Amino acid sequence: MPIKFLRRRFPRTIALLTRFRQPVAYLVVGGFAGLVHLTVAFSAMHFGGIEPAHASLIGFVVANPFSYVGHKLVTFMVPGRDVFEVARFVVSALIGLALASAIPYALIDGLAVPRLAALAVTVIVIPIVNFLAMRFWVFAHGLKQRDIAPR
């Protein structure tokens, strides 16, 4: 019932969300994983006395299973199992982590870009790179199978 009401009341919004379902789901799942990362890192620093860099790494490791499952089931809706999917996801996440460190370093120390601008570039570039990596590499096998499956 609420879906019918929303479709009648906000047809353009629903059409837009349907059209961009995958990027919207990516932002929601990523936001949830980011919240897990932040909560774990903060708890490790505050309650465990762990240094911020190590606490953030712990948060990253804890949040990634949530990210993987969420993106597999919600964002990309990939059925079945692919033996290499988890490995590709881990490689993709580690590349994202490396870029999240390298981009600010290169922009701030290499090109003398202001810190806030360098961080803004990083916050914009990393999710885009990660989305493209997941869409066209990590979950591509499952997406191709779904696209060619009989309907």
mmCIF file with all atom_site columns, C-alpha atoms in Angstrom:
data_model
loop_
_atom_site.group_PDB
_atom_site.id
_atom_site.type_symbol
_atom_site.label_atom_id
_atom_site.label_alt_id
_atom_site.label_comp_id
_atom_site.label_asym_id
_atom_site.label_entity_id
_atom_site.label_seq_id
_atom_site.pdbx_PDB_ins_code
_atom_site.Cartn_x
_atom_site.Cartn_y
_atom_site.Cartn_z
_atom_site.occupancy
_atom_site.B_iso_or_equiv
_atom_site.pdbx_formal_charge
_atom_site.auth_seq_id
_atom_site.auth_comp_id
_atom_site.auth_asym_id
_atom_site.auth_atom_id
_atom_site.pdbx_PDB_model_num
ATOM 1   C CA . MET A 1 1   ? 0.000  0.000   0.000   1.00 0.00 ? 1   MET A CA 1
ATOM 2   C CA . PRO A 1 2   ? 2.678  2.626   0.861   1.00 0.00 ? 2   PRO A CA 1
ATOM 3   C CA . ILE A 1 3   ? 4.492  1.945   -2.436  1.00 0.00 ? 3   ILE A CA 1
ATOM 4   C CA . LYS A 1 4   ? 1.335  2.619   -4.461  1.00 0.00 ? 4   LYS A CA 1
ATOM 5   C CA . PHE A 1 5   ? 0.779  5.836   -2.521  1.00 0.00 ? 5   PHE A CA 1
ATOM 6   C CA . LEU A 1 6   ? 4.358  6.959   -3.141  1.00 0.00 ? 6   LEU A CA 1
ATOM 7   C CA . ARG A 1 7   ? 4.123  6.126   -6.854  1.00 0.00 ? 7   ARG A CA 1
ATOM 8   C CA . ARG A 1 8   ? 0.925  8.145   -7.184  1.00 0.00 ? 8   ARG A CA 1
ATOM 9   C CA . ARG A 1 9   ? 2.137  11.028  -5.041  1.00 0.00 ? 9   ARG A CA 1
ATOM 10  C CA . PHE A 1 10  ? 5.740  11.260  -6.285  1.00 0.00 ? 10  PHE A CA 1
ATOM 11  C CA . PRO A 1 11  ? 5.893  9.622   -9.746  1.00 0.00 ? 11  PRO A CA 1
ATOM 12  C CA . ARG A 1 12  ? 8.927  11.586  -10.944 1.00 0.00 ? 12  ARG A CA 1
ATOM 13  C CA . THR A 1 13  ? 10.895 10.898  -7.787  1.00 0.00 ? 13  THR A CA 1
ATOM 14  C CA . ILE A 1 14  ? 10.084 7.182   -7.910  1.00 0.00 ? 14  ILE A CA 1
ATOM 15  C CA . ALA A 1 15  ? 11.005 7.046   -11.622 1.00 0.00 ? 15  ALA A CA 1
ATOM 16  C CA . LEU A 1 16  ? 14.299 8.789   -10.893 1.00 0.00 ? 16  LEU A CA 1
ATOM 17  C CA . LEU A 1 17  ? 15.092 6.456   -7.987  1.00 0.00 ? 17  LEU A CA 1
ATOM 18  C CA . THR A 1 18  ? 14.219 3.441   -10.136 1.00 0.00 ? 18  THR A CA 1
ATOM 19  C CA . ARG A 1 19  ? 16.448 4.665   -12.932 1.00 0.00 ? 19  ARG A CA 1
ATOM 20  C CA . PHE A 1 20  ? 19.352 5.304   -10.570 1.00 0.00 ? 20  PHE A CA 1
ATOM 21  C CA . ARG A 1 21  ? 18.628 2.411   -8.204  1.00 0.00 ? 21  ARG A CA 1
ATOM 22  C CA . GLN A 1 22  ? 22.137 0.999   -8.341  1.00 0.00 ? 22  GLN A CA 1
ATOM 23  C CA . PRO A 1 23  ? 24.028 4.223   -7.498  1.00 0.00 ? 23  PRO A CA 1
ATOM 24  C CA . VAL A 1 24  ? 21.489 5.087   -4.774  1.00 0.00 ? 24  VAL A CA 1
ATOM 25  C CA . ALA A 1 25  ? 21.797 1.593   -3.270  1.00 0.00 ? 25  ALA A CA 1
ATOM 26  C CA . TYR A 1 26  ? 25.596 1.935   -3.509  1.00 0.00 ? 26  TYR A CA 1
ATOM 27  C CA . LEU A 1 27  ? 25.461 5.155   -1.474  1.00 0.00 ? 27  LEU A CA 1
ATOM 28  C CA . VAL A 1 28  ? 23.131 3.637   1.140   1.00 0.00 ? 28  VAL A CA 1
ATOM 29  C CA . VAL A 1 29  ? 25.181 0.437   1.561   1.00 0.00 ? 29  VAL A CA 1
ATOM 30  C CA . GLY A 1 30  ? 28.424 2.424   1.530   1.00 0.00 ? 30  GLY A CA 1
ATOM 31  C CA . GLY A 1 31  ? 27.007 4.819   4.102   1.00 0.00 ? 31  GLY A CA 1
ATOM 32  C CA . PHE A 1 32  ? 26.095 1.910   6.364   1.00 0.00 ? 32  PHE A CA 1
ATOM 33  C CA . ALA A 1 33  ? 29.551 0.352   5.965   1.00 0.00 ? 33  ALA A CA 1
ATOM 34  C CA . GLY A 1 34  ? 31.093 3.766   6.654   1.00 0.00 ? 34  GLY A CA 1
ATOM 35  C CA . LEU A 1 35  ? 29.036 4.050   9.828   1.00 0.00 ? 35  LEU A CA 1
ATOM 36  C CA . VAL A 1 36  ? 30.259 0.598   10.937  1.00 0.00 ? 36  VAL A CA 1
ATOM 37  C CA . HIS A 1 37  ? 33.857 1.659   10.161  1.00 0.00 ? 37  HIS A CA 1
ATOM 38  C CA . LEU A 1 38  ? 33.470 4.908   12.115  1.00 0.00 ? 38  LEU A CA 1
ATOM 39  C CA . THR A 1 39  ? 31.795 3.231   15.100  1.00 0.00 ? 39  THR A CA 1
ATOM 40  C CA . VAL A 1 40  ? 34.411 0.493   15.368  1.00 0.00 ? 40  VAL A CA 1
ATOM 41  C CA . ALA A 1 41  ? 37.324 2.916   14.900  1.00 0.00 ? 41  ALA A CA 1
ATOM 42  C CA . PHE A 1 42  ? 35.938 5.367   17.462  1.00 0.00 ? 42  PHE A CA 1
ATOM 43  C CA . SER A 1 43  ? 35.291 2.561   19.951  1.00 0.00 ? 43  SER A CA 1
ATOM 44  C CA . ALA A 1 44  ? 38.790 1.162   19.471  1.00 0.00 ? 44  ALA A CA 1
ATOM 45  C CA . MET A 1 45  ? 40.319 4.605   20.095  1.00 0.00 ? 45  MET A CA 1
ATOM 46  C CA . HIS A 1 46  ? 38.019 5.645   22.933  1.00 0.00 ? 46  HIS A CA 1
ATOM 47  C CA . PHE A 1 47  ? 37.615 2.384   24.839  1.00 0.00 ? 47  PHE A CA 1
ATOM 48  C CA . GLY A 1 48  ? 40.675 0.452   23.698  1.00 0.00 ? 48  GLY A CA 1
ATOM 49  C CA . GLY A 1 49  ? 43.251 3.248   23.701  1.00 0.00 ? 49  GLY A CA 1
ATOM 50  C CA . ILE A 1 50  ? 44.337 2.265   20.180  1.00 0.00 ? 50  ILE A CA 1
ATOM 51  C CA . GLU A 1 51  ? 46.120 4.817   17.993  1.00 0.00 ? 51  GLU A CA 1
ATOM 52  C CA . PRO A 1 52  ? 43.867 6.461   15.343  1.00 0.00 ? 52  PRO A CA 1
ATOM 53  C CA . ALA A 1 53  ? 45.598 4.916   12.307  1.00 0.00 ? 53  ALA A CA 1
ATOM 54  C CA . HIS A 1 54  ? 45.380 1.411   13.783  1.00 0.00 ? 54  HIS A CA 1
ATOM 55  C CA . ALA A 1 55  ? 41.820 1.975   14.978  1.00 0.00 ? 55  ALA A CA 1
ATOM 56  C CA . SER A 1 56  ? 40.810 3.087   11.486  1.00 0.00 ? 56  SER A CA 1
ATOM 57  C CA . LEU A 1 57  ? 42.412 -0.020  9.983   1.00 0.00 ? 57  LEU A CA 1
ATOM 58  C CA . ILE A 1 58  ? 40.424 -2.184  12.432  1.00 0.00 ? 58  ILE A CA 1
ATOM 59  C CA . GLY A 1 59  ? 37.254 -0.323  11.455  1.00 0.00 ? 59  GLY A CA 1
ATOM 60  C CA . PHE A 1 60  ? 38.074 -0.858  7.772   1.00 0.00 ? 60  PHE A CA 1
ATOM 61  C CA . VAL A 1 61  ? 38.546 -4.613  8.284   1.00 0.00 ? 61  VAL A CA 1
ATOM 62  C CA . VAL A 1 62  ? 35.325 -4.969  10.303  1.00 0.00 ? 62  VAL A CA 1
ATOM 63  C CA . ALA A 1 63  ? 33.232 -2.867  7.885   1.00 0.00 ? 63  ALA A CA 1
ATOM 64  C CA . ASN A 1 64  ? 34.286 -4.645  4.695   1.00 0.00 ? 64  ASN A CA 1
ATOM 65  C CA . PRO A 1 65  ? 32.239 -7.840  5.171   1.00 0.00 ? 65  PRO A CA 1
ATOM 66  C CA . PHE A 1 66  ? 29.146 -5.630  5.614   1.00 0.00 ? 66  PHE A CA 1
ATOM 67  C CA . SER A 1 67  ? 30.134 -3.738  2.479   1.00 0.00 ? 67  SER A CA 1
ATOM 68  C CA . TYR A 1 68  ? 30.667 -6.923  0.463   1.00 0.00 ? 68  TYR A CA 1
ATOM 69  C CA . VAL A 1 69  ? 27.380 -8.546  1.465   1.00 0.00 ? 69  VAL A CA 1
ATOM 70  C CA . GLY A 1 70  ? 25.421 -5.312  1.048   1.00 0.00 ? 70  GLY A CA 1
ATOM 71  C CA . HIS A 1 71  ? 26.812 -4.570  -2.390  1.00 0.00 ? 71  HIS A CA 1
ATOM 72  C CA . LYS A 1 72  ? 26.392 -8.173  -3.534  1.00 0.00 ? 72  LYS A CA 1
ATOM 73  C CA . LEU A 1 73  ? 22.796 -8.513  -2.358  1.00 0.00 ? 73  LEU A CA 1
ATOM 74  C CA . VAL A 1 74  ? 21.430 -4.953  -2.479  1.00 0.00 ? 74  VAL A CA 1
ATOM 75  C CA . THR A 1 75  ? 23.468 -2.783  -4.834  1.00 0.00 ? 75  THR A CA 1
ATOM 76  C CA . PHE A 1 76  ? 24.277 -5.219  -7.627  1.00 0.00 ? 76  PHE A CA 1
ATOM 77  C CA . MET A 1 77  ? 21.836 -8.045  -6.722  1.00 0.00 ? 77  MET A CA 1
ATOM 78  C CA . VAL A 1 78  ? 24.266 -10.708 -7.916  1.00 0.00 ? 78  VAL A CA 1
ATOM 79  C CA . PRO A 1 79  ? 22.974 -14.284 -7.610  1.00 0.00 ? 79  PRO A CA 1
ATOM 80  C CA . GLY A 1 80  ? 25.030 -17.358 -6.845  1.00 0.00 ? 80  GLY A CA 1
ATOM 81  C CA . ARG A 1 81  ? 28.660 -17.666 -5.954  1.00 0.00 ? 81  ARG A CA 1
ATOM 82  C CA . ASP A 1 82  ? 31.819 -16.824 -7.808  1.00 0.00 ? 82  ASP A CA 1
ATOM 83  C CA . VAL A 1 83  ? 34.981 -18.278 -6.318  1.00 0.00 ? 83  VAL A CA 1
ATOM 84  C CA . PHE A 1 84  ? 37.019 -15.204 -7.169  1.00 0.00 ? 84  PHE A CA 1
ATOM 85  C CA . GLU A 1 85  ? 34.402 -12.587 -6.253  1.00 0.00 ? 85  GLU A CA 1
ATOM 86  C CA . VAL A 1 86  ? 35.539 -12.178 -2.637  1.00 0.00 ? 86  VAL A CA 1
ATOM 87  C CA . ALA A 1 87  ? 39.182 -12.002 -3.721  1.00 0.00 ? 87  ALA A CA 1
ATOM 88  C CA . ARG A 1 88  ? 38.357 -9.342  -6.314  1.00 0.00 ? 88  ARG A CA 1
ATOM 89  C CA . PHE A 1 89  ? 36.388 -7.419  -3.673  1.00 0.00 ? 89  PHE A CA 1
ATOM 90  C CA . VAL A 1 90  ? 39.330 -7.513  -1.233  1.00 0.00 ? 90  VAL A CA 1
ATOM 91  C CA . VAL A 1 91  ? 41.753 -6.373  -3.951  1.00 0.00 ? 91  VAL A CA 1
ATOM 92  C CA . SER A 1 92  ? 39.354 -3.590  -4.925  1.00 0.00 ? 92  SER A CA 1
ATOM 93  C CA . ALA A 1 93  ? 38.966 -2.490  -1.291  1.00 0.00 ? 93  ALA A CA 1
ATOM 94  C CA . LEU A 1 94  ? 42.740 -2.484  -0.760  1.00 0.00 ? 94  LEU A CA 1
ATOM 95  C CA . ILE A 1 95  ? 43.260 -0.422  -3.911  1.00 0.00 ? 95  ILE A CA 1
ATOM 96  C CA . GLY A 1 96  ? 40.637 2.020   -2.630  1.00 0.00 ? 96  GLY A CA 1
ATOM 97  C CA . LEU A 1 97  ? 42.426 2.176   0.719   1.00 0.00 ? 97  LEU A CA 1
ATOM 98  C CA . ALA A 1 98  ? 45.775 2.813   -0.982  1.00 0.00 ? 98  ALA A CA 1
ATOM 99  C CA . LEU A 1 99  ? 44.262 5.525   -3.183  1.00 0.00 ? 99  LEU A CA 1
ATOM 100 C CA . ALA A 1 100 ? 42.641 7.137   -0.143  1.00 0.00 ? 100 ALA A CA 1
ATOM 101 C CA . SER A 1 101 ? 46.140 7.621   1.256   1.00 0.00 ? 101 SER A CA 1
ATOM 102 C CA . ALA A 1 102 ? 47.970 8.334   -2.000  1.00 0.00 ? 102 ALA A CA 1
ATOM 103 C CA . ILE A 1 103 ? 45.636 10.970  -3.441  1.00 0.00 ? 103 ILE A CA 1
ATOM 104 C CA . PRO A 1 104 ? 45.880 13.419  -0.516  1.00 0.00 ? 104 PRO A CA 1
ATOM 105 C CA . TYR A 1 105 ? 49.616 12.817  -0.244  1.00 0.00 ? 105 TYR A CA 1
ATOM 106 C CA . ALA A 1 106 ? 50.148 13.522  -3.948  1.00 0.00 ? 106 ALA A CA 1
ATOM 107 C CA . LEU A 1 107 ? 47.864 16.547  -3.995  1.00 0.00 ? 107 LEU A CA 1
ATOM 108 C CA . ILE A 1 108 ? 49.070 18.147  -0.747  1.00 0.00 ? 108 ILE A CA 1
ATOM 109 C CA . ASP A 1 109 ? 52.780 17.306  -0.793  1.00 0.00 ? 109 ASP A CA 1
ATOM 110 C CA . GLY A 1 110 ? 53.299 16.995  -4.530  1.00 0.00 ? 110 GLY A CA 1
ATOM 111 C CA . LEU A 1 111 ? 51.099 19.723  -5.962  1.00 0.00 ? 111 LEU A CA 1
ATOM 112 C CA . ALA A 1 112 ? 50.642 22.000  -2.918  1.00 0.00 ? 112 ALA A CA 1
ATOM 113 C CA . VAL A 1 113 ? 46.850 21.755  -3.131  1.00 0.00 ? 113 VAL A CA 1
ATOM 114 C CA . PRO A 1 114 ? 45.116 22.995  0.048   1.00 0.00 ? 114 PRO A CA 1
ATOM 115 C CA . ARG A 1 115 ? 44.340 20.173  2.496   1.00 0.00 ? 115 ARG A CA 1
ATOM 116 C CA . LEU A 1 116 ? 40.571 20.587  2.443   1.00 0.00 ? 116 LEU A CA 1
ATOM 117 C CA . ALA A 1 117 ? 40.500 20.559  -1.372  1.00 0.00 ? 117 ALA A CA 1
ATOM 118 C CA . ALA A 1 118 ? 42.685 17.432  -1.450  1.00 0.00 ? 118 ALA A CA 1
ATOM 119 C CA . LEU A 1 119 ? 40.383 15.660  0.977   1.00 0.00 ? 119 LEU A CA 1
ATOM 120 C CA . ALA A 1 120 ? 37.322 16.762  -1.011  1.00 0.00 ? 120 ALA A CA 1
ATOM 121 C CA . VAL A 1 121 ? 38.844 15.309  -4.193  1.00 0.00 ? 121 VAL A CA 1
ATOM 122 C CA . THR A 1 122 ? 39.589 12.072  -2.332  1.00 0.00 ? 122 THR A CA 1
ATOM 123 C CA . VAL A 1 123 ? 36.066 11.785  -0.922  1.00 0.00 ? 123 VAL A CA 1
ATOM 124 C CA . ILE A 1 124 ? 34.629 12.224  -4.424  1.00 0.00 ? 124 ILE A CA 1
ATOM 125 C CA . VAL A 1 125 ? 37.103 10.097  -6.418  1.00 0.00 ? 125 VAL A CA 1
ATOM 126 C CA . ILE A 1 126 ? 37.321 7.005   -4.172  1.00 0.00 ? 126 ILE A CA 1
ATOM 127 C CA . PRO A 1 127 ? 33.582 6.116   -4.175  1.00 0.00 ? 127 PRO A CA 1
ATOM 128 C CA . ILE A 1 128 ? 33.418 6.580   -7.951  1.00 0.00 ? 128 ILE A CA 1
ATOM 129 C CA . VAL A 1 129 ? 36.470 4.370   -8.515  1.00 0.00 ? 129 VAL A CA 1
ATOM 130 C CA . ASN A 1 130 ? 35.115 1.746   -6.101  1.00 0.00 ? 130 ASN A CA 1
ATOM 131 C CA . PHE A 1 131 ? 31.659 1.749   -7.743  1.00 0.00 ? 131 PHE A CA 1
ATOM 132 C CA . LEU A 1 132 ? 33.187 1.273   -11.195 1.00 0.00 ? 132 LEU A CA 1
ATOM 133 C CA . ALA A 1 133 ? 35.513 -1.475  -9.938  1.00 0.00 ? 133 ALA A CA 1
ATOM 134 C CA . MET A 1 134 ? 32.620 -3.348  -8.347  1.00 0.00 ? 134 MET A CA 1
ATOM 135 C CA . ARG A 1 135 ? 30.289 -2.865  -11.309 1.00 0.00 ? 135 ARG A CA 1
ATOM 136 C CA . PHE A 1 136 ? 32.729 -3.850  -14.029 1.00 0.00 ? 136 PHE A CA 1
ATOM 137 C CA . TRP A 1 137 ? 35.140 -6.196  -12.251 1.00 0.00 ? 137 TRP A CA 1
ATOM 138 C CA . VAL A 1 138 ? 34.146 -7.506  -8.806  1.00 0.00 ? 138 VAL A CA 1
ATOM 139 C CA . PHE A 1 139 ? 30.511 -8.395  -9.573  1.00 0.00 ? 139 PHE A CA 1
ATOM 140 C CA . ALA A 1 140 ? 30.685 -8.341  -13.381 1.00 0.00 ? 140 ALA A CA 1
ATOM 141 C CA . HIS A 1 141 ? 30.428 -12.146 -13.709 1.00 0.00 ? 141 HIS A CA 1
ATOM 142 C CA . GLY A 1 142 ? 27.148 -12.309 -11.781 1.00 0.00 ? 142 GLY A CA 1
ATOM 143 C CA . LEU A 1 143 ? 25.752 -9.291  -13.593 1.00 0.00 ? 143 LEU A CA 1
ATOM 144 C CA . LYS A 1 144 ? 26.517 -10.857 -16.977 1.00 0.00 ? 144 LYS A CA 1
ATOM 145 C CA . GLN A 1 145 ? 24.835 -14.108 -15.935 1.00 0.00 ? 145 GLN A CA 1
ATOM 146 C CA . ARG A 1 146 ? 21.740 -12.206 -14.785 1.00 0.00 ? 146 ARG A CA 1
ATOM 147 C CA . ASP A 1 147 ? 21.621 -10.174 -17.995 1.00 0.00 ? 147 ASP A CA 1
ATOM 148 C CA . ILE A 1 148 ? 21.685 -13.275 -20.208 1.00 0.00 ? 148 ILE A CA 1
ATOM 149 C CA . ALA A 1 149 ? 19.391 -15.451 -18.071 1.00 0.00 ? 149 ALA A CA 1
ATOM 150 C CA . PRO A 1 150 ? 16.009 -16.258 -19.610 1.00 0.00 ? 150 PRO A CA 1
ATOM 151 C CA . ARG A 1 151 ? 13.145 -14.165 -18.253 1.00 0.00 ? 151 ARG A CA 1
#
